[in-house]
Structure formats: C-alpha cells, structure tokens
PDB file of C-alpha atoms and ligand atoms in Angstrom:
ATOM      1  CA  MET A 297      73.059 149.721  58.271  1.00 77.00           C
ATOM      2  CA  ASP A 298      75.791 149.183  60.906  1.00 91.00           C
ATOM      3  CA  PHE A 299      78.428 147.999  58.463  1.00 94.00           C
ATOM      4  CA  SER A 300      81.134 146.959  60.891  1.00 94.00           C
ATOM      5  CA  HIS A 301      78.641 144.821  62.820  1.00 96.00           C
ATOM      6  CA  TYR A 302      77.351 143.354  59.544  1.00 96.00           C
ATOM      7  CA  TRP A 303      80.892 142.514  58.387  1.00 97.00           C
ATOM      8  CA  SER A 304      82.022 140.911  61.644  1.00 97.00           C
ATOM      9  CA  ALA A 305      78.784 138.903  61.976  1.00 97.00           C
ATOM     10  CA  ARG A 306      79.282 137.553  58.434  1.00 98.00           C
ATOM     11  CA  GLN A 307      82.941 136.784  59.116  1.00 98.00           C
ATOM     12  CA  LYS A 308      81.898 134.798  62.190  1.00 98.00           C
ATOM     13  CA  LYS A 309      79.331 132.835  60.182  1.00 98.00           C
ATOM     14  CA  VAL A 310      81.955 131.968  57.572  1.00 98.00           C
ATOM     15  CA  GLU A 311      84.556 130.969  60.219  1.00 98.00           C
ATOM     16  CA  VAL A 312      82.089 128.633  61.929  1.00 98.00           C
ATOM     17  CA  ALA A 313      81.032 127.038  58.643  1.00 98.00           C
ATOM     18  CA  LEU A 314      84.617 126.602  57.404  1.00 98.00           C
ATOM     19  CA  ASN A 315      85.532 124.975  60.698  1.00 98.00           C
ATOM     20  CA  ARG A 316      82.629 122.572  60.270  1.00 98.00           C
ATOM     21  CA  PHE A 317      83.498 121.722  56.643  1.00 98.00           C
ATOM     22  CA  LEU A 318      87.232 121.126  57.189  1.00 98.00           C
ATOM     23  CA  PRO A 319      88.556 117.844  58.642  1.00 98.00           C
ATOM     24  CA  SER A 320      89.772 118.405  62.220  1.00 98.00           C
ATOM     25  CA  ALA A 321      93.466 119.090  62.837  1.00 97.00           C
ATOM     26  CA  GLY A 322      93.725 115.648  64.471  1.00 98.00           C
ATOM     27  CA  THR A 323      92.499 113.781  61.354  1.00 98.00           C
ATOM     28  CA  ARG A 324      95.182 111.555  59.766  1.00 98.00           C
ATOM     29  CA  PRO A 325      97.488 112.558  58.193  1.00 97.00           C
ATOM     30  CA  LYS A 326      97.634 115.311  60.783  1.00 98.00           C
ATOM     31  CA  THR A 327     100.260 117.448  59.018  1.00 98.00           C
ATOM     32  CA  ILE A 328      98.124 118.142  55.965  1.00 98.00           C
ATOM     33  CA  HIS A 329      94.990 118.987  57.937  1.00 98.00           C
ATOM     34  CA  GLN A 330      96.988 121.235  60.243  1.00 98.00           C
ATOM     35  CA  ALA A 331      98.565 122.993  57.237  1.00 98.00           C
ATOM     36  CA  MET A 332      95.179 123.460  55.529  1.00 98.00           C
ATOM     37  CA  ARG A 333      93.765 124.944  58.731  1.00 98.00           C
ATOM     38  CA  TYR A 334      96.862 127.056  59.390  1.00 98.00           C
ATOM     39  CA  SER A 335      96.360 129.055  56.183  1.00 98.00           C
ATOM     40  CA  LEU A 336      92.572 128.974  56.130  1.00 98.00           C
ATOM     41  CA  PHE A 337      92.272 130.347  59.675  1.00 97.00           C
ATOM     42  CA  ALA A 338      95.198 132.777  59.496  1.00 96.00           C
ATOM     43  CA  GLY A 339      92.956 135.865  59.554  1.00 92.00           C
ATOM     44  CA  GLY A 340      91.826 136.530  55.971  1.00 94.00           C
ATOM     45  CA  LYS A 341      89.201 139.232  55.438  1.00 95.00           C
ATOM     46  CA  ARG A 342      86.673 136.686  54.037  1.00 98.00           C
ATOM     47  CA  LEU A 343      85.714 139.116  51.295  1.00 97.00           C
ATOM     48  CA  ARG A 344      84.780 136.464  48.724  1.00 98.00           C
ATOM     49  CA  PRO A 345      82.485 134.399  50.986  1.00 98.00           C
ATOM     50  CA  ILE A 346      80.897 137.554  52.391  1.00 98.00           C
ATOM     51  CA  ILE A 347      80.025 138.903  48.940  1.00 98.00           C
ATOM     52  CA  CYS A 348      78.682 135.471  47.973  1.00 98.00           C
ATOM     53  CA  LEU A 349      76.303 135.592  50.959  1.00 98.00           C
ATOM     54  CA  ALA A 350      75.436 139.252  50.294  1.00 98.00           C
ATOM     55  CA  SER A 351      74.542 138.460  46.692  1.00 98.00           C
ATOM     56  CA  ALA A 352      72.087 135.795  47.884  1.00 98.00           C
ATOM     57  CA  GLU A 353      70.729 138.271  50.423  1.00 97.00           C
ATOM     58  CA  VAL A 354      70.068 140.937  47.748  1.00 98.00           C
ATOM     59  CA  LEU A 355      67.781 138.419  46.026  1.00 98.00           C
ATOM     60  CA  HIS A 356      66.061 137.500  49.317  1.00 98.00           C
ATOM     61  CA  GLY A 357      67.764 134.107  49.343  1.00 98.00           C
ATOM     62  CA  LYS A 358      68.618 132.296  52.580  1.00 96.00           C
ATOM     63  CA  ILE A 359      72.285 132.828  53.345  1.00 96.00           C
ATOM     64  CA  GLU A 360      72.520 129.312  54.857  1.00 97.00           C
ATOM     65  CA  ARG A 361      71.858 127.909  51.386  1.00 97.00           C
ATOM     66  CA  ALA A 362      74.762 129.931  49.968  1.00 98.00           C
ATOM     67  CA  LEU A 363      77.193 129.042  52.784  1.00 98.00           C
ATOM     68  CA  PRO A 364      78.717 125.918  51.180  1.00 98.00           C
ATOM     69  CA  LEU A 365      79.434 127.918  47.997  1.00 98.00           C
ATOM     70  CA  ALA A 366      80.862 130.806  50.030  1.00 98.00           C
ATOM     71  CA  CYS A 367      83.193 128.432  51.906  1.00 98.00           C
ATOM     72  CA  ALA A 368      84.212 126.669  48.698  1.00 98.00           C
ATOM     73  CA  VAL A 369      85.318 129.984  47.168  1.00 98.00           C
ATOM     74  CA  GLU A 370      87.363 130.844  50.280  1.00 98.00           C
ATOM     75  CA  CYS A 371      89.131 127.447  50.078  1.00 98.00           C
ATOM     76  CA  ILE A 372      90.045 128.127  46.442  1.00 98.00           C
ATOM     77  CA  HIS A 373      91.249 131.630  47.293  1.00 98.00           C
ATOM     78  CA  THR A 374      93.404 130.310  50.175  1.00 98.00           C
ATOM     79  CA  TYR A 375      94.899 127.591  47.948  1.00 98.00           C
ATOM     80  CA  SER A 376      95.848 130.260  45.401  1.00 98.00           C
ATOM     81  CA  LEU A 377      97.561 132.354  48.092  1.00 98.00           C
ATOM     82  CA  ILE A 378      99.560 129.359  49.408  1.00 98.00           C
ATOM     83  CA  HIS A 379     100.764 128.464  45.911  1.00 98.00           C
ATOM     84  CA  ASP A 380     101.368 132.098  44.949  1.00 97.00           C
ATOM     85  CA  ASP A 381     103.674 132.510  47.971  1.00 97.00           C
ATOM     86  CA  LEU A 382     105.866 129.511  47.035  1.00 98.00           C
ATOM     87  CA  PRO A 383     109.503 130.178  46.078  1.00 97.00           C
ATOM     88  CA  CYS A 384     108.758 129.066  42.478  1.00 96.00           C
ATOM     89  CA  MET A 385     106.037 131.753  42.197  1.00 94.00           C
ATOM     90  CA  ASP A 386     106.010 135.042  44.134  1.00 90.00           C
ATOM     91  CA  ASN A 387     108.327 133.752  46.880  1.00 93.00           C
ATOM     92  CA  ASP A 388     106.868 135.434  49.928  1.00 91.00           C
ATOM     93  CA  ASP A 389     107.518 134.734  53.604  1.00 93.00           C
ATOM     94  CA  PHE A 390     104.577 136.592  55.057  1.00 90.00           C
ATOM     95  CA  ARG A 391     100.822 136.287  54.492  1.00 91.00           C
ATOM     96  CA  ARG A 392      97.769 137.167  56.570  1.00 86.00           C
ATOM     97  CA  GLY A 393     100.156 138.488  59.222  1.00 85.00           C
ATOM     98  CA  LYS A 394     101.903 135.138  59.642  1.00 93.00           C
ATOM     99  CA  PRO A 395     104.799 133.174  58.107  1.00 96.00           C
ATOM    100  CA  THR A 396     103.668 131.568  54.835  1.00 97.00           C
ATOM    101  CA  SER A 397     102.731 127.881  54.653  1.00 98.00           C
ATOM    102  CA  HIS A 398     106.037 126.706  53.122  1.00 98.00           C
ATOM    103  CA  LYS A 399     107.982 128.590  55.827  1.00 97.00           C
ATOM    104  CA  VAL A 400     106.139 126.643  58.521  1.00 98.00           C
ATOM    105  CA  TYR A 401     105.518 123.252  56.879  1.00 98.00           C
ATOM    106  CA  GLY A 402     108.086 123.109  54.052  1.00 98.00           C
ATOM    107  CA  GLU A 403     107.426 123.362  50.328  1.00 98.00           C
ATOM    108  CA  GLY A 404     106.112 119.822  49.840  1.00 98.00           C
ATOM    109  CA  ILE A 405     103.364 120.112  52.454  1.00 98.00           C
ATOM    110  CA  ALA A 406     102.534 123.676  51.307  1.00 98.00           C
ATOM    111  CA  VAL A 407     101.965 122.442  47.731  1.00 98.00           C
ATOM    112  CA  LEU A 408      99.801 119.611  49.085  1.00 98.00           C
ATOM    113  CA  ALA A 409      97.851 121.903  51.433  1.00 98.00           C
ATOM    114  CA  GLY A 410      96.999 124.063  48.405  1.00 98.00           C
ATOM    115  CA  ASP A 411      96.028 120.982  46.380  1.00 98.00           C
ATOM    116  CA  ALA A 412      93.852 119.668  49.203  1.00 98.00           C
ATOM    117  CA  LEU A 413      92.093 123.028  49.689  1.00 98.00           C
ATOM    118  CA  LEU A 414      91.373 123.242  45.960  1.00 98.00           C
ATOM    119  CA  THR A 415      89.957 119.719  45.991  1.00 98.00           C
ATOM    120  CA  ILE A 416      87.865 120.067  49.139  1.00 98.00           C
ATOM    121  CA  ALA A 417      86.299 123.208  47.665  1.00 98.00           C
ATOM    122  CA  PHE A 418      84.370 121.051  45.200  1.00 98.00           C
ATOM    123  CA  ASP A 419      83.311 118.625  47.932  1.00 98.00           C
ATOM    124  CA  ILE A 420      81.981 121.535  49.997  1.00 98.00           C
ATOM    125  CA  ALA A 421      80.271 123.227  47.033  1.00 98.00           C
ATOM    126  CA  ALA A 422      78.475 119.989  46.212  1.00 97.00           C
ATOM    127  CA  GLN A 423      76.795 120.201  49.649  1.00 97.00           C
ATOM    128  CA  CYS A 424      74.879 123.304  48.550  1.00 96.00           C
ATOM    129  CA  PRO A 425      71.166 122.600  47.981  1.00 94.00           C
ATOM    130  CA  ALA A 426      70.414 123.032  44.261  1.00 92.00           C
ATOM    131  CA  PRO A 427      67.883 125.804  43.492  1.00 96.00           C
ATOM    132  CA  ALA A 428      65.247 125.336  40.764  1.00 97.00           C
ATOM    133  CA  ARG A 429      67.135 127.143  37.968  1.00 98.00           C
ATOM    134  CA  TYR A 430      70.694 125.913  38.638  1.00 98.00           C
ATOM    135  CA  SER A 431      71.760 122.283  38.929  1.00 97.00           C
ATOM    136  CA  HIS A 432      74.782 121.144  40.940  1.00 97.00           C
ATOM    137  CA  ALA A 433      76.581 120.578  37.637  1.00 97.00           C
ATOM    138  CA  VAL A 434      76.080 124.223  36.643  1.00 98.00           C
ATOM    139  CA  MET A 435      77.342 125.554  39.986  1.00 98.00           C
ATOM    140  CA  ILE A 436      80.321 123.175  40.133  1.00 98.00           C
ATOM    141  CA  ARG A 437      81.291 124.119  36.576  1.00 98.00           C
ATOM    142  CA  GLU A 438      81.062 127.799  37.511  1.00 98.00           C
ATOM    143  CA  LEU A 439      83.557 127.188  40.313  1.00 98.00           C
ATOM    144  CA  ALA A 440      85.824 125.054  38.125  1.00 98.00           C
ATOM    145  CA  HIS A 441      85.889 127.728  35.435  1.00 98.00           C
ATOM    146  CA  ALA A 442      86.741 130.479  37.940  1.00 98.00           C
ATOM    147  CA  ALA A 443      89.666 128.452  39.328  1.00 98.00           C
ATOM    148  CA  GLY A 444      90.869 127.099  35.994  1.00 98.00           C
ATOM    149  CA  SER A 445      93.238 127.766  33.129  1.00 98.00           C
ATOM    150  CA  GLN A 446      90.975 130.374  31.537  1.00 98.00           C
ATOM    151  CA  ALA A 447      90.522 132.482  34.677  1.00 98.00           C
ATOM    152  CA  LEU A 448      92.544 132.325  37.950  1.00 98.00           C
ATOM    153  CA  VAL A 449      95.370 130.207  36.528  1.00 98.00           C
ATOM    154  CA  ALA A 450      95.344 132.251  33.283  1.00 98.00           C
ATOM    155  CA  GLY A 451      95.893 135.426  35.309  1.00 97.00           C
ATOM    156  CA  GLN A 452      98.724 133.858  37.261  1.00 95.00           C
ATOM    157  CA  VAL A 453     100.405 132.642  34.044  1.00 96.00           C
ATOM    158  CA  ALA A 454     100.185 136.105  32.476  1.00 95.00           C
ATOM    159  CA  ASP A 455     101.458 137.637  35.723  1.00 91.00           C
ATOM    160  CA  LEU A 456     104.474 135.295  35.830  1.00 91.00           C
ATOM    161  CA  GLU A 457     105.246 135.843  32.157  1.00 92.00           C
ATOM    162  CA  GLY A 458     104.872 139.620  32.482  1.00 88.00           C
ATOM    163  CA  GLU A 459     107.423 140.027  35.308  1.00 84.00           C
ATOM    164  CA  GLY A 460     110.224 142.427  34.434  1.00 83.00           C
ATOM    165  CA  LYS A 461     108.609 143.202  31.033  1.00 86.00           C
ATOM    166  CA  LYS A 462     106.922 146.380  29.869  1.00 86.00           C
ATOM    167  CA  ILE A 463     103.277 145.473  29.418  1.00 87.00           C
ATOM    168  CA  THR A 464     100.390 147.413  27.915  1.00 91.00           C
ATOM    169  CA  PRO A 465      97.330 148.629  29.884  1.00 90.00           C
ATOM    170  CA  GLY A 466      95.294 145.989  28.019  1.00 93.00           C
ATOM    171  CA  GLU A 467      97.632 143.219  29.172  1.00 94.00           C
ATOM    172  CA  LEU A 468      97.505 144.508  32.752  1.00 93.00           C
ATOM    173  CA  ARG A 469      93.732 144.481  32.620  1.00 94.00           C
ATOM    174  CA  TYR A 470      93.804 140.867  31.359  1.00 97.00           C
ATOM    175  CA  ILE A 471      95.945 139.853  34.369  1.00 95.00           C
ATOM    176  CA  HIS A 472      93.685 141.615  36.867  1.00 95.00           C
ATOM    177  CA  GLU A 473      90.459 140.382  35.275  1.00 97.00           C
ATOM    178  CA  ASN A 474      91.642 136.799  35.499  1.00 98.00           C
ATOM    179  CA  LYS A 475      93.851 136.683  38.586  1.00 96.00           C
ATOM    180  CA  THR A 476      91.466 138.636  40.802  1.00 97.00           C
ATOM    181  CA  ALA A 477      88.156 139.706  39.281  1.00 98.00           C
ATOM    182  CA  ALA A 478      87.092 136.286  37.963  1.00 98.00           C
ATOM    183  CA  LEU A 479      86.907 134.638  41.418  1.00 98.00           C
ATOM    184  CA  ILE A 480      85.253 137.720  42.919  1.00 98.00           C
ATOM    185  CA  ALA A 481      82.645 137.793  40.125  1.00 98.00           C
ATOM    186  CA  SER A 482      82.062 134.051  40.537  1.00 98.00           C
ATOM    187  CA  SER A 483      81.528 134.490  44.278  1.00 98.00           C
ATOM    188  CA  ILE A 484      78.748 136.941  43.442  1.00 98.00           C
ATOM    189  CA  ARG A 485      77.330 134.702  40.719  1.00 98.00           C
ATOM    190  CA  LEU A 486      77.284 131.622  42.963  1.00 98.00           C
ATOM    191  CA  GLY A 487      75.497 133.523  45.736  1.00 98.00           C
ATOM    192  CA  ALA A 488      72.945 134.695  43.161  1.00 98.00           C
ATOM    193  CA  MET A 489      72.512 131.161  41.783  1.00 98.00           C
ATOM    194  CA  SER A 490      71.910 129.792  45.294  1.00 98.00           C
ATOM    195  CA  ALA A 491      69.028 132.304  45.551  1.00 98.00           C
ATOM    196  CA  ASN A 492      67.622 131.133  42.194  1.00 98.00           C
ATOM    197  CA  ALA A 493      68.453 134.376  40.325  1.00 98.00           C
ATOM    198  CA  THR A 494      66.623 135.092  37.064  1.00 98.00           C
ATOM    199  CA  PRO A 495      68.952 135.318  34.013  1.00 98.00           C
ATOM    200  CA  LYS A 496      68.614 139.129  34.069  1.00 98.00           C
ATOM    201  CA  GLU A 497      69.450 139.348  37.787  1.00 98.00           C
ATOM    202  CA  LEU A 498      72.442 137.086  37.253  1.00 98.00           C
ATOM    203  CA  GLU A 499      73.661 139.269  34.378  1.00 98.00           C
ATOM    204  CA  ARG A 500      73.443 142.466  36.463  1.00 98.00           C
ATOM    205  CA  LEU A 501      75.165 140.910  39.443  1.00 98.00           C
ATOM    206  CA  THR A 502      77.888 139.564  37.139  1.00 98.00           C
ATOM    207  CA  ASP A 503      78.502 143.121  35.873  1.00 98.00           C
ATOM    208  CA  PHE A 504      78.693 144.287  39.480  1.00 98.00           C
ATOM    209  CA  GLY A 505      81.144 141.488  40.391  1.00 98.00           C
ATOM    210  CA  GLN A 506      83.453 142.138  37.450  1.00 98.00           C
ATOM    211  CA  SER A 507      83.720 145.868  38.163  1.00 98.00           C
ATOM    212  CA  LEU A 508      84.085 145.283  41.908  1.00 98.00           C
ATOM    213  CA  GLY A 509      86.794 142.665  41.265  1.00 98.00           C
ATOM    214  CA  LEU A 510      88.803 145.027  39.084  1.00 97.00           C
ATOM    215  CA  ALA A 511      88.383 147.884  41.561  1.00 97.00           C
ATOM    216  CA  PHE A 512      89.564 145.560  44.338  1.00 97.00           C
ATOM    217  CA  GLN A 513      92.792 144.773  42.474  1.00 95.00           C
ATOM    218  CA  VAL A 514      93.497 148.415  41.575  1.00 95.00           C
ATOM    219  CA  ILE A 515      93.113 149.243  45.291  1.00 95.00           C
ATOM    220  CA  ASP A 516      95.352 146.283  46.171  1.00 93.00           C
ATOM    221  CA  ASP A 517      98.031 147.698  43.840  1.00 92.00           C
ATOM    222  CA  ILE A 518      97.691 151.128  45.485  1.00 93.00           C
ATOM    223  CA  LEU A 519      97.939 149.677  49.007  1.00 93.00           C
ATOM    224  CA  ASP A 520     101.071 147.762  48.021  1.00 88.00           C
ATOM    225  CA  VAL A 521     102.871 151.085  47.520  1.00 87.00           C
ATOM    226  CA  THR A 522     101.163 153.179  50.213  1.00 86.00           C
ATOM    227  CA  GLN A 523     100.876 150.846  53.225  1.00 82.00           C
ATOM    228  CA  THR A 524     103.293 149.060  55.548  1.00 71.00           C
ATOM    229  CA  THR A 525     103.862 145.310  55.784  1.00 75.00           C
ATOM    230  CA  GLU A 526     102.411 145.356  59.340  1.00 78.00           C
ATOM    231  CA  LYS A 527      99.212 147.003  58.183  1.00 74.00           C
ATOM    232  CA  LEU A 528      98.806 144.730  55.150  1.00 72.00           C
ATOM    233  CA  GLY A 529      99.756 141.469  56.889  1.00 73.00           C
ATOM    234  CA  LYS A 530     101.749 140.646  53.739  1.00 72.00           C
ATOM    235  CA  SER A 531     104.991 142.040  52.343  1.00 74.00           C
ATOM    236  CA  ALA A 532     104.441 145.627  51.147  1.00 72.00           C
ATOM    237  CA  GLY A 533     106.327 147.022  48.149  1.00 70.00           C
ATOM    238  CA  LYS A 534     106.547 143.547  46.564  1.00 73.00           C
ATOM    239  CA  ASP A 535     105.261 144.712  43.185  1.00 69.00           C
ATOM    240  CA  ILE A 536     108.094 147.191  42.693  1.00 67.00           C
ATOM    241  CA  THR A 537     110.759 144.695  43.838  1.00 66.00           C
ATOM    242  CA  ALA A 538     109.377 142.045  41.482  1.00 67.00           C
ATOM    243  CA  GLN A 539     109.085 144.673  38.699  1.00 71.00           C
ATOM    244  CA  LYS A 540     105.395 143.912  38.362  1.00 76.00           C
ATOM    245  CA  ALA A 541     103.147 145.959  36.159  1.00 78.00           C
ATOM    246  CA  THR A 542     100.504 147.586  38.366  1.00 86.00           C
ATOM    247  CA  TYR A 543      98.007 150.412  37.968  1.00 90.00           C
ATOM    248  CA  PRO A 544     100.092 152.897  40.034  1.00 90.00           C
ATOM    249  CA  ALA A 545     103.205 151.948  38.023  1.00 87.00           C
ATOM    250  CA  LEU A 546     101.381 152.367  34.722  1.00 87.00           C
ATOM    251  CA  LEU A 547      99.171 155.396  35.489  1.00 88.00           C
ATOM    252  CA  GLY A 548     100.661 156.988  38.619  1.00 90.00           C
ATOM    253  CA  LEU A 549      98.972 156.949  42.046  1.00 90.00           C
ATOM    254  CA  ASP A 550      96.444 159.715  41.411  1.00 93.00           C
ATOM    255  CA  LYS A 551      95.117 158.235  38.180  1.00 94.00           C
ATOM    256  CA  ALA A 552      95.072 154.766  39.745  1.00 93.00           C
ATOM    257  CA  ARG A 553      92.880 156.158  42.549  1.00 94.00           C
ATOM    258  CA  LEU A 554      90.554 157.724  39.973  1.00 95.00           C
ATOM    259  CA  GLU A 555      90.352 154.383  38.182  1.00 95.00           C
ATOM    260  CA  ALA A 556      89.359 152.656  41.446  1.00 96.00           C
ATOM    261  CA  ASP A 557      86.657 155.332  41.964  1.00 97.00           C
ATOM    262  CA  ARG A 558      85.409 154.895  38.390  1.00 97.00           C
ATOM    263  CA  LEU A 559      85.206 151.095  38.663  1.00 97.00           C
ATOM    264  CA  THR A 560      83.411 151.294  42.015  1.00 97.00           C
ATOM    265  CA  ALA A 561      80.889 153.752  40.563  1.00 97.00           C
ATOM    266  CA  ARG A 562      80.349 151.390  37.614  1.00 98.00           C
ATOM    267  CA  ALA A 563      79.802 148.496  40.040  1.00 98.00           C
ATOM    268  CA  ARG A 564      77.234 150.554  41.967  1.00 97.00           C
ATOM    269  CA  THR A 565      75.400 151.455  38.735  1.00 98.00           C
ATOM    270  CA  ALA A 566      74.884 147.747  37.990  1.00 98.00           C
ATOM    271  CA  LEU A 567      73.009 147.485  41.316  1.00 98.00           C
ATOM    272  CA  LYS A 568      70.520 150.273  40.545  1.00 97.00           C
ATOM    273  CA  PRO A 569      67.664 147.957  39.418  1.00 97.00           C
ATOM    274  CA  PHE A 570      67.732 146.195  42.810  1.00 98.00           C
ATOM    275  CA  GLY A 571      66.891 149.427  44.654  1.00 97.00           C
ATOM    276  CA  LYS A 572      67.150 149.282  48.456  1.00 96.00           C
ATOM    277  CA  ASP A 573      67.667 145.508  48.399  1.00 97.00           C
ATOM    278  CA  ALA A 574      71.204 146.115  47.118  1.00 97.00           C
ATOM    279  CA  ALA A 575      72.253 147.992  50.297  1.00 96.00           C
ATOM    280  CA  PRO A 576      74.649 145.240  51.555  1.00 96.00           C
ATOM    281  CA  LEU A 577      76.533 145.041  48.234  1.00 98.00           C
ATOM    282  CA  GLU A 578      76.672 148.846  47.926  1.00 97.00           C
ATOM    283  CA  ALA A 579      78.078 149.116  51.435  1.00 97.00           C
ATOM    284  CA  ILE A 580      80.699 146.451  50.647  1.00 97.00           C
ATOM    285  CA  ALA A 581      81.775 148.308  47.468  1.00 97.00           C
ATOM    286  CA  ASP A 582      82.217 151.549  49.459  1.00 96.00           C
ATOM    287  CA  PHE A 583      84.069 149.758  52.254  1.00 95.00           C
ATOM    288  CA  LEU A 584      86.515 148.163  49.784  1.00 95.00           C
ATOM    289  CA  LEU A 585      87.256 151.518  48.162  1.00 93.00           C
ATOM    290  CA  LYS A 586      88.235 152.984  51.543  1.00 91.00           C
ATOM    291  CA  ARG A 587      90.012 149.932  52.967  1.00 87.00           C
ATOM    292  CA  GLU A 588      93.534 150.206  54.343  1.00 81.00           C
ATOM    293  CA  ASN A 589      94.539 146.527  54.179  1.00 78.00           C
TER     294      ASN A 589
HETATM  295  C1  LIG B 824      98.597 130.129  42.286  1.00 71.97           C
HETATM  296  C2  LIG B 824      96.795 129.617  40.587  1.00 71.97           C
HETATM  297  C3  LIG B 824      97.446 130.571  41.474  1.00 71.97           C
HETATM  298  C4  LIG B 824      96.950 131.825  41.513  1.00 71.97           C
HETATM  299  C5  LIG B 824      97.441 132.851  42.394  1.00 71.97           C
HETATM  300  C6  LIG B 824      95.644 134.917  44.286  1.00 71.97           C
HETATM  301  C7  LIG B 824      96.818 134.939  43.372  1.00 71.97           C
HETATM  302  C8  LIG B 824      96.745 134.144  42.132  1.00 71.97           C
HETATM  303  C9  LIG B 824      97.940 135.580  43.714  1.00 71.97           C
HETATM  304  C10 LIG B 824      98.114 136.265  45.029  1.00 71.97           C
HETATM  305  C11 LIG B 824      98.667 137.619  44.864  1.00 71.97           C
HETATM  306  C12 LIG B 824      97.648 138.606  44.430  1.00 71.97           C
HETATM  307  C13 LIG B 824      98.026 140.035  44.459  1.00 71.97           C
HETATM  308  C14 LIG B 824      96.467 138.226  44.028  1.00 71.97           C
HETATM  309  C15 LIG B 824      95.416 139.098  43.597  1.00 71.97           C
HETATM  310  C16 LIG B 824      94.248 138.837  44.429  1.00 71.97           C
HETATM  311  C17 LIG B 824      94.431 139.387  45.789  1.00 71.97           C
HETATM  312  C18 LIG B 824      94.513 140.850  45.936  1.00 71.97           C
HETATM  313  C19 LIG B 824      94.514 138.559  46.799  1.00 71.97           C
HETATM  314  C20 LIG B 824      94.497 138.976  48.205  1.00 71.97           C
HETATM  315  O1  LIG B 824      93.137 138.944  48.577  1.00 71.97           O
HETATM  316  P1  LIG B 824      92.603 139.485  49.952  1.00 71.97           P
HETATM  317  O2  LIG B 824      93.132 140.869  50.182  1.00 71.97           O
HETATM  318  O3  LIG B 824      93.346 138.511  50.968  1.00 71.97           O
HETATM  319  O4  LIG B 824      91.142 139.288  49.995  1.00 71.97           O
HETATM  320  P2  LIG B 824      92.843 137.919  52.374  1.00 71.97           P
HETATM  321  O5  LIG B 824      94.121 137.391  53.002  1.00 71.97           O
HETATM  322  O6  LIG B 824      92.220 139.025  53.179  1.00 71.97           O
HETATM  323  O7  LIG B 824      91.887 136.823  52.055  1.00 71.97           O
END
C-alpha cells in the first residue's frame, strides 16, 4: 500500500466534498461563510474524516456513502478548534499555520463561525444514506453524543478546570478520552455504521477508535514539547505555559512515548479479526505514531 498516495487521495476527496457541502463564500451574510471556510480550509490533516472513510472501507462499504458523515465530523472538529483558540479558552493566535479565526474576523464572528460549523455538521450528516441496521436518528445521535456535554465538551470542561492544578493520571485520561478520543472513536463508528457494520464489527472498531484516539492525544502532548511552532502549525510549548497536565509532564517523555506505543499496539490488536481488510486502518495507526505534526 502506497500510504502517502492513499492519504493525499483521501484528503482530496474530503476537500472536494466539504467544498460542495459548505455554502459558497459569496452567500449572504458573506462574513460568516468566509469565516467558516477560512478555518475549514486552513490546511487541517483531515484525520477524522479519513479514518471515517477507512472504517467503511474495512467493511467493504462504499466510501461515497460515508462521505457526509466524514465531512460532518470535520466540521465539528473545526468548530471545536475555533472555540478552543478564543481568548476565553486557550487563547491562541495561531492554528493550522495561520492566524486564528478571532484574530482575522474578531471574537464575535469567530464564535458564530464555530456555532455555524457545529450546526451545519448535522445538516450534512443527515444527507448520508441510511444503511439497513442504522437509522438516521441513530447516526445523528452518535454525532450529537460525541460533540456534547458528556464527551467533547466534557473533556474541554475538565481541561479548563484542571489548568494550573495537580491532577491524577486518571483525571488526565478522562480529559483525553473525552476531549480527543471520543470524536476520533465516533468517526470510526460512523464510518462503520455507513457500511452496515454488524454489532460485533462495530464493537471491535470502537475499541480500535478509542485506543487510537488516546494514542493520538499522547503523541500530540509529546509533539507539543518536542516540535517547533512552524512544524506544528500551532503554538508549540503551549501546554507548559498554560500549566496543563499532559502525559510527558506526568510520566516524562520516554514513558509517554512507551504509552503511545502501547496504545497503538492495543488499537492494532482490535483489528486482528478483520485480517488483511484492516490494512488501511493499520497503516493510519502506524502513520500517526510516527507523525511529526
Ligand atoms: C471548544 C467544545 C470545545 C472543545 C475543544 C479540540 C479541543 C476541544 C481543543 C483543541 C486543543 C486540543 C489539544 C485538542 C485535542 C485534540 C487535538 C489534538 C486537536 C488537533 O487535532 P489535529 O492535529 O488538527 O487533527 P488538524 O488541524 O490537523 O485538524
């Protein structure tokens, strides 16, 4: 498998679909549609939509059927980044290699661009054809849960409340599971649902997604202390400045790396029953472990 070709072809597919789903930059009111597009097309990796499509692919589903769900997840992710960067949250000036939304459009429009991306995600997801085992209601509720107060928002709340405090490894895991792993696991689950996964297949892919999501955040914590702002496209060293609890801070860099290895191995084990069909997801897990941004 030529992974870099696979990844860039999938990115292209996602870019084209997102462009089709989003109102044009000239749609009234222009400012909000420009701001939504500014952040959405700022050069994100497209990890979540790509794993959503790959999950469908593992089950021999058509990736076109998963595309609306993949794009919906990316809209939710981008909303969360815009809001996370606001002065009242993480207060960052730099994201995806560009000035953050509020730096370009002001705080009011940045809040609204996030709101509008969150809302349009559900409109886009509803355009996914429903497979036999999963109704639209089930898939929309999956997305709502992943974005809501018991997952993504829960993680952000715990993160905000934990700043400057000494937190336990269990509390750190709670933050990472909710702030990061929940949306990653849901991306996998939604891709699997679009391909009409059996309950057992869905369970295995959920296990994969949860371990991959945690590994992704441990690696993100490591990169924050080992990479430059230019390489990351977002401010490096932020976690230390904000006195955030991270895996390197809690365990040290070497043990944090071992934890990322362990979680990636656990993710790969969950794929074993799929045999060779799981090749795209295995390759993605390996790529994420070695990534530099
Ligand atoms: C505002 C409700 C709300 C939640 C914010 C996403 C988030 C929660 C905070 C952003 C900061 C952070 C470290 C989040 C953890 C998830 C993460 C590592 C996001 C960055 O994801 P990438 O690397 O980003 O996939 P790109 O830009 O490539 O899409």
